[in-house]
Amino acid sequence: MSSPAAVPQHRPDPAGPPEATADDLAAVTDVATLARELHRAKVTAGNPSFAQLAKRCGLPRSTIADAFSPQRAHPPALTVLRHTLLALGVDPTRLACWEAAWRRASTPEQPTEAVEQHRVVPRQLPADVPGFVGRADALAALDAVSAAPDTARLALVCGMGGVGKTGLVGHWAHRAASRFPDGQLWINLHGFDGSDPVTPAAALGQLLRGLLPVDAPIPGGEPERAALLRSLLADRQILLVLDNAHSADCVRVLLPGDAACMTVVTSRNALAGLVARDGARRTVLRPLSAGEATALLTGALGEPPAAQRPALTRLAARCGRLPLAMRVAAEVVSAQPDLPLTELIRDLESHGALAYLDATADADTSLRAVFAASCARLPADARHAFRVLGGYPGRDLDLHAMAALTDGPPTRARQLLNVLARSHLLEPTGQNRYAMHDLTRAYAGELADDQTGERPVDRDAALHRLLDHYLVAAAQARRSAFPDDSREVGVPAAPAAPRFATAAQALGWYDTELPNICAALHRPGASTPQVLALATLLDQYLSRQGHWAEALDVHRLAHARAEAAGDPLGAARAGARIGRTLCQLGHYDEAYRQLTRAREVLPEAERAVEAATSTLGIAAGKLGSFDEAAELHRQQIDEHTRCFGLTPPLGRHWANLSFALARLGELDQAEAALHQALTVSRGTHDRRDECSVYENLAVVHLRRQDFAGAVRWAERAVRMFESLPGYLDLITALNTYGVALAGVGRRDEALASHTRALRLCERIGDRFEAQRAQDAIRALHASSASPPAGPDAD
């Protein structure tokens, strides 16, 4: 561990004697010899005056001058000797040799027990936290540091305000007090409580007063105090707790110089320098787990009836599972014993947890005061960024979103994120992603709404920049994941937009950002062009990945915005997408009505690009109108060919036609349509459509009872779909494959295929294919001889 410098070393007088060696000090047996060696140390230090030494160590000049007199009957007091030597810049590690010389110079009539000042054993731990629960990992981490051999034992406990850092360390310190028989020192450095932080010099003085007798002098300078503190802590098993530290610099000067002591630092900052330079072992406290939070409330309020336990869990969640917030909530509950817990929770939800939990008007428990103190220590630009985040609608964000919100480059956004994360006003949630605790978010929202403070936040402008960022990123993601989607969308220029090397990376971005995009789209400040453009850019992802609830939400929002803006074409596009989503969800009647209305408005090219006619045909087929379905699919093929020629997804339309023909019993025409689809998909290099053709060919063979042929086509479809993103088509192929396997007597493989399909259905919420898989599994369990009925494939 690095230690601060002791008293500044003075350049020795070249003509003066060399510094006393250990052998010289070992020869000291009387007062005169001790005085001579002390004088040698003074000359070696540059021969400072007695007045200068007095100023350095805080002792009277006469007391210091008397210590150098060889005519003394007895040596000076040991404390005076120590202070004088430290003021002379003597290495603190050599004090032991000087103390041994001082003892030999003492006369038998003045035994060392009477001369040496009483060694103080401090016991400064605050009271243990009542009802402490959980934190097993953090307690074990502190235990591990305390057991570390032959190293500077330094632990750092950090986390957001109110998370329970001081309570944890106090509880552990009481539990571990017996390991530190020479005492426990505790100092609150007031780094984040609204008052002025304790200066290092003042902190050193407070610690020294805990180790010295009441009337012992304390040096005036910070270096001298630090040196004396290290001397007093040397070879003593003392626990030193430095609570509520703001920076590594304010802590470093207080650290002991050897491994006999253990130091625990708490801070809302990460104090990276203390870890990197001083070897601190950092433990980051998070909010309590759900079980620990309920246990804390139970301990504070008593064991509730079984019917009220869910209410306690709900209360803990509304408090963000922060120990401070939950203890305040418990006090509010206790103060109103006649108020049912459910009503209190409703009040808390309606008024906001932050406002409700500040009702005690106690500065020590005010969550606003806790968060305000954290913000006050931030640089001005980070403080403004925190306020901007109060208007952010999402749950987490990356540096690109931060750059958009704060209207700066990604490099600056990364710096701001790091500052806020080190202060635990943001918490890392994954690679380059950060989130706010619910109560911190509420406080940031209050700051964002306050237009009277420094640099008011323009929430609408920040939202507009954020949605522009999502437009650019979504366009990049669509290009990588769905290159066949050629619908034009105007996007703003953004040189810092993310890039996606693979479809998997693009889909990962969609998965991560979807909740944030949906939340942003619903903000009143979102412009109609941004809503309509993002609805188009999300469409393929939402449809193919099975996010149908989100698809309905986004497209209904787009439909309402387009209608309000007097944009019938935009409303019809959104209507066609709503109809397709309803069809995917199995709501065929409503889908048929929605698609019919959209098809009446959309021109031919729009009908083709949105597949409105084809989806209407699917809905008609699901409702049993197979003749109408076949005719609609033929129209879709003609429309697409006239408008776009041999391009995706023409093969899919041929495959849809084959489904309707197969249900009409026209199997030869159905197979011919599929081979036409296969030609198109291979010609356009559309692997997904090619896979769909294989699955549909398997269906035709199943209808002919040609199970071996169906196995060949279905197996090929499954293998290819496994290499493509998305689950929907793979699920359909797995179910078809399972039926074919059962038909050739491969019952166990059929069961595995249907079971896999069912698990994937549960992941994306596909009710139709889930029911199909369940029916097939029941049939397989009932009888291995009779295969399930043929499938209904799109």
CSV table of C-alpha atoms in Angstrom, one decimal, residues 392-396 433 470 509-522 538 541 547 550 553:
chain,number,residue,atom,x,y,z
A,392,TYR,CA,-35.5,9.2,-20.3
A,393,PRO,CA,-38.4,6.9,-20.9
A,394,GLY,CA,-36.5,3.6,-21.0
A,395,ARG,CA,-35.3,1.2,-18.4
A,396,ASP,CA,-31.6,1.1,-19.4
A,433,ARG,CA,-25.4,-0.7,-20.6
A,470,TYR,CA,-33.4,4.9,-32.6
A,509,TRP,CA,-29.9,-4.9,-30.5
A,510,TYR,CA,-33.6,-5.2,-31.3
A,511,ASP,CA,-34.2,-7.5,-28.3
A,512,THR,CA,-32.4,-5.1,-25.9
A,513,GLU,CA,-33.9,-1.8,-27.1
A,514,LEU,CA,-37.5,-2.9,-27.9
A,515,PRO,CA,-38.9,-1.9,-24.4
A,516,ASN,CA,-37.1,1.4,-24.5
A,517,ILE,CA,-38.2,2.2,-28.1
A,518,CYS,CA,-41.8,1.4,-27.2
A,519,ALA,CA,-41.7,3.6,-24.1
A,520,ALA,CA,-40.2,6.5,-26.1
A,521,LEU,CA,-42.8,6.1,-28.9
A,522,HIS,CA,-45.6,6.6,-26.4
A,538,LEU,CA,-39.6,-2.6,-36.3
A,541,TYR,CA,-38.5,-7.9,-36.4
A,547,HIS,CA,-43.4,-10.1,-30.5
A,550,GLU,CA,-45.6,-5.2,-28.9
A,553,ASP,CA,-49.2,-1.8,-29.6
